[in-house]
GROMACS .gro file of C-alpha atoms in nm:
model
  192
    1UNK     CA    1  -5.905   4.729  11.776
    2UNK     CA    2  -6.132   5.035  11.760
    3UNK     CA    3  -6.245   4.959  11.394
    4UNK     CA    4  -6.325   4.611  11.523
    5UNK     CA    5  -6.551   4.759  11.747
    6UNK     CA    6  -6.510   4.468  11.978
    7UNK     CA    7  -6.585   4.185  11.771
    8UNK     CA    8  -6.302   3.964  11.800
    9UNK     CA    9  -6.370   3.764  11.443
   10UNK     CA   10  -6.316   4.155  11.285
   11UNK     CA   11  -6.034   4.206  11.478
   12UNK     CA   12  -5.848   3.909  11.339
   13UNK     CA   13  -6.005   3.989  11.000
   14UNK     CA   14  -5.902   4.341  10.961
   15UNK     CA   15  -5.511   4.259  11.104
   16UNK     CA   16  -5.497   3.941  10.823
   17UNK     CA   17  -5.583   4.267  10.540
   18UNK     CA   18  -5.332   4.488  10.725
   19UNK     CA   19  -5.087   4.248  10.681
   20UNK     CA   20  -5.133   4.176  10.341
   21UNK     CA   21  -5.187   4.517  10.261
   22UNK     CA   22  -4.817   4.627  10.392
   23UNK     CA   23  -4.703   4.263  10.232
   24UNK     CA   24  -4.609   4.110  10.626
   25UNK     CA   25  -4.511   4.454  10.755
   26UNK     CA   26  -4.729   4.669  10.976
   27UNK     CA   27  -4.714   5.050  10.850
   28UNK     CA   28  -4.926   5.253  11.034
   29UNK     CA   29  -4.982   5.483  10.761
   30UNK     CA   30  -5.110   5.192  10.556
   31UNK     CA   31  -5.300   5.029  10.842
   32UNK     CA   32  -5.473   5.409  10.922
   33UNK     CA   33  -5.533   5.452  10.479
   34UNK     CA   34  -5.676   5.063  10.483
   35UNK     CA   35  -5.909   5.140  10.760
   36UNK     CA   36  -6.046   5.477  10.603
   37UNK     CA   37  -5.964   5.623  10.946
   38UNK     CA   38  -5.754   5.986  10.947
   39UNK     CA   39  -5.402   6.002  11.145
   40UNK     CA   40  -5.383   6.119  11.483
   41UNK     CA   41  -5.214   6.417  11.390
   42UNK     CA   42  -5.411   6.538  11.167
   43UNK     CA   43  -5.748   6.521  11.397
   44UNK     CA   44  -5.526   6.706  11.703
   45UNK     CA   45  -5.416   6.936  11.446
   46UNK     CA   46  -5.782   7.052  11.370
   47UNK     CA   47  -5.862   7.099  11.736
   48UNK     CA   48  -5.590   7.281  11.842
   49UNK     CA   49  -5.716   7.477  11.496
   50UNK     CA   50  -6.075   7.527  11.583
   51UNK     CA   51  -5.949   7.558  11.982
   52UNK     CA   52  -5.726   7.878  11.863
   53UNK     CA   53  -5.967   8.034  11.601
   54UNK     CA   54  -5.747   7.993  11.341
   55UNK     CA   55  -5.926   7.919  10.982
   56UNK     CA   56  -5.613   7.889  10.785
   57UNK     CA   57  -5.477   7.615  10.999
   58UNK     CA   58  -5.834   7.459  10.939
   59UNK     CA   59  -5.820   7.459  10.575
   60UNK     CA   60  -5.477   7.365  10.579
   61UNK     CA   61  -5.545   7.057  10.765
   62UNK     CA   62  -5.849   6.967  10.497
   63UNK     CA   63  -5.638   7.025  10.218
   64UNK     CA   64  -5.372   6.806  10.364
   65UNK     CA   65  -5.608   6.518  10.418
   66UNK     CA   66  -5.702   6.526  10.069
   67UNK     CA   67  -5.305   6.506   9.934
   68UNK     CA   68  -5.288   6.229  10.162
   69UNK     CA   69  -5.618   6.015  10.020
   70UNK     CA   70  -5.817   6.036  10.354
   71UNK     CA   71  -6.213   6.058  10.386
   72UNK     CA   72  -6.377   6.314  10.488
   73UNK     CA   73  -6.612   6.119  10.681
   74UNK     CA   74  -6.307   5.923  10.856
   75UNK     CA   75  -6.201   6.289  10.955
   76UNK     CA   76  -6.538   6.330  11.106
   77UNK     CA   77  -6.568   6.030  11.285
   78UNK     CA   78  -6.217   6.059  11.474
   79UNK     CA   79  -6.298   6.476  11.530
   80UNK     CA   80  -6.609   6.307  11.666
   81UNK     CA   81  -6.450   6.054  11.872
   82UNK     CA   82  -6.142   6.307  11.994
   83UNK     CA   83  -6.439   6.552  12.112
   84UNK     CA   84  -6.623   6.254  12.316
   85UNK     CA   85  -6.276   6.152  12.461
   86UNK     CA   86  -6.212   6.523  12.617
   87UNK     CA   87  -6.585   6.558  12.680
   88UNK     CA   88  -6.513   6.228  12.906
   89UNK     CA   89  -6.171   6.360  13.010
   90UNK     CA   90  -6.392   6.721  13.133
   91UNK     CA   91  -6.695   6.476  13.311
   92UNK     CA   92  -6.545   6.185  13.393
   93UNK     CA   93  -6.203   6.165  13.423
   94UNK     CA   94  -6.149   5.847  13.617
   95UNK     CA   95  -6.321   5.647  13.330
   96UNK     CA   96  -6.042   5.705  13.095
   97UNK     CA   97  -5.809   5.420  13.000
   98UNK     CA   98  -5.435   5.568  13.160
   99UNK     CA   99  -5.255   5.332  12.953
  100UNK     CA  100  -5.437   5.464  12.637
  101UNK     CA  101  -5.208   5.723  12.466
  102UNK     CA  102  -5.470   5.907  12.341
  103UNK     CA  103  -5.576   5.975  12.716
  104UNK     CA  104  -5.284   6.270  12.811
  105UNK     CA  105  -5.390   6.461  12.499
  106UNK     CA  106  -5.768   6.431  12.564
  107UNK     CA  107  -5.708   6.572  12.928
  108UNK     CA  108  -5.486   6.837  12.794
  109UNK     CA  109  -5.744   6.951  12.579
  110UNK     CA  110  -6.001   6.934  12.829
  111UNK     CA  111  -5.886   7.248  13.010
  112UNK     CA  112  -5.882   7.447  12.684
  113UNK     CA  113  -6.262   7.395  12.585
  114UNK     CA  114  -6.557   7.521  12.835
  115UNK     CA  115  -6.816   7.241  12.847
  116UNK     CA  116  -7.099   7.378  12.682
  117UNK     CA  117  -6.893   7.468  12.326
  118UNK     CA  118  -6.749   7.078  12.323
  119UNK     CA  119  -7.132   6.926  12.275
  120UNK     CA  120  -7.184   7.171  12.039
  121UNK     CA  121  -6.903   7.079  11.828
  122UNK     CA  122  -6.994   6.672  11.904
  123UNK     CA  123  -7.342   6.764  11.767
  124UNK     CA  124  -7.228   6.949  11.441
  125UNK     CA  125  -6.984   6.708  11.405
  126UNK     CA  126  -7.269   6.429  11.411
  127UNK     CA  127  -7.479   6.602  11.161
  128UNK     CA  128  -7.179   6.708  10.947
  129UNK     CA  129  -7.134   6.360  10.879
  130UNK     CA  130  -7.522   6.275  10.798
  131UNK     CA  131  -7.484   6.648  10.528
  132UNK     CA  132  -7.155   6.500  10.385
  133UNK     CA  133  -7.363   6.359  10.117
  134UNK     CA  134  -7.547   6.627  10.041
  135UNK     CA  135  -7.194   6.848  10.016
  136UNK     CA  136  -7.118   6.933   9.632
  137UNK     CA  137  -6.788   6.696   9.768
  138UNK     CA  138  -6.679   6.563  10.026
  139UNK     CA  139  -6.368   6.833  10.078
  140UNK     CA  140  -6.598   7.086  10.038
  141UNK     CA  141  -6.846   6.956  10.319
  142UNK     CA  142  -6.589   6.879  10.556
  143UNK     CA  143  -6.420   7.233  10.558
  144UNK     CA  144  -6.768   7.384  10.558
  145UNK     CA  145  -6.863   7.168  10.906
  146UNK     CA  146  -6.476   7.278  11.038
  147UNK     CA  147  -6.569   7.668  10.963
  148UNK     CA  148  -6.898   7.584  11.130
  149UNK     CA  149  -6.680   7.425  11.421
  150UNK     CA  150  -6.475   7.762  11.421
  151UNK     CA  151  -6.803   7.964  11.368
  152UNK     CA  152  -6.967   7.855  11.735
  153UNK     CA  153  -6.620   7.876  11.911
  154UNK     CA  154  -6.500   8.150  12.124
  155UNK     CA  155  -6.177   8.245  12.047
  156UNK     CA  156  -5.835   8.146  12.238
  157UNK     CA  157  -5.851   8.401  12.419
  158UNK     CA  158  -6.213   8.296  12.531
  159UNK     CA  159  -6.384   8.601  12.407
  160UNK     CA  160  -6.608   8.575  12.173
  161UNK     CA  161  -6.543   8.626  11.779
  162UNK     CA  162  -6.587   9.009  11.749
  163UNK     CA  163  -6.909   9.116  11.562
  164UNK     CA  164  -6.951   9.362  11.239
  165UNK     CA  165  -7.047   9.685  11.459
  166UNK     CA  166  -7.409   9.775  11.491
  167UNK     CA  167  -7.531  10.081  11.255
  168UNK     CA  168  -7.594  10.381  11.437
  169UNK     CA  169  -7.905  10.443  11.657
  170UNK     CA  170  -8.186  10.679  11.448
  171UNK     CA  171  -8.225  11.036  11.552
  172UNK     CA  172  -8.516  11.071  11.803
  173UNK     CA  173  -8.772  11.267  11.621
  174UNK     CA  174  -8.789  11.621  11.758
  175UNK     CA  175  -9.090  11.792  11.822
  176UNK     CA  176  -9.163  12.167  11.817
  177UNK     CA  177  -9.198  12.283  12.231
  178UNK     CA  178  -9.511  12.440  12.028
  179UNK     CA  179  -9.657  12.119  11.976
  180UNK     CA  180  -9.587  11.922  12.216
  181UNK     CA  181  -9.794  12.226  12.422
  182UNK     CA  182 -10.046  12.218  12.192
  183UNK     CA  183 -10.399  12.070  12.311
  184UNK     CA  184 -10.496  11.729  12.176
  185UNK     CA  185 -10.818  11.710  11.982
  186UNK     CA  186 -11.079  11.502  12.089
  187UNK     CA  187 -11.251  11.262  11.923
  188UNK     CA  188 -11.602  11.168  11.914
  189UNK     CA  189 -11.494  10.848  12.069
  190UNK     CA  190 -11.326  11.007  12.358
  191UNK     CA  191 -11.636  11.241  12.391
  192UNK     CA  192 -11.909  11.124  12.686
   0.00000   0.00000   0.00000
């Protein structure tokens, strides 16, 4: 229903190719594959990644996409949809469908991401998708827009990612006690 984007004729459309595609039985692996779209899993799985800092888990997650024949861009567009669903679940709460099961996880995950850091990852996430092109491939862009994801997030912890330390301050420049007593010439501007 969602990749019908409420037109009716698509929905029927789109459930006559998922049932030929699984030959009269619905698979939702086949249904999720036919549709370009990325499993459920896999999109929580890079939040909870990006929500605990953890780059590893990140790449993992990319690399298992790509075993499995999803798009990169169908990754995007469900991290981007996940991200408006707990942005909802953070602002608006009551306008979430209760009988949709994607609603408990989107208010779990609300808790877990201040407000401000969640439109920044729904804006990178919206012009990751328009750079995907532009990526030397598509696996490559999409783990580059998850490590920026994981670059603008705090920590779990919700500290923020520690810095490479500062070099040390210069030396203050001494002066002799002789000079610094020492009268100042004049010049013939500062002369009357």
């Amino acid at each position: 229903s969602r990749a019908a984007r409420g037109s009716r004729r698509d929905a029927l459309s789109l459930t006559d190719q998922a049932i030929a595609v699984g030959a009269g039985r619905r698979l939702e692996g086949e249904v999720v594959r036919m549709l370009g779209s990325t499993p459920r899993a896999h999109v929580l799985a890079m939040l909870d990644a990006v929500q605990a800092a953890d780059g590893s888990a990140l790449v993992a997650q990319v690399q298992a996409l790509q075993a499995e024949g999803h798009s990169a861009q169908g990754a995007v567009d469900e991290l981007a949809r996940w991200l408006q669903l707990i942005a909802l679940a953070q602002a608006a709460p009551e306008a979430l469908d209760p009988t949709d099961p994607d609603t408990a996880d989107a208010q779990q995950r609300a808790a877990q991401w201040p407000a401000d850091e969640l439109q920044l990852a729904y804006s990178l996430c919206l012009r990751g998708r328009a750079e995907l092109p532009l990526a030397p491939d598509e696996v490559a862009g999409l783990t580059m827009l998850l490590l920026r994801l994981l670059a603008f997030r705090s920590s779990g912890a919700g500290a923020p990612h520690p810095r490479p330390p500062s070099p040390p301050p210069a030396a203050p420049h001494r002066v002799s006690t002789a000079a610094a007593h020492a009268p100042v010439p004049m010049t013939s501007k500062d002369q009357p």
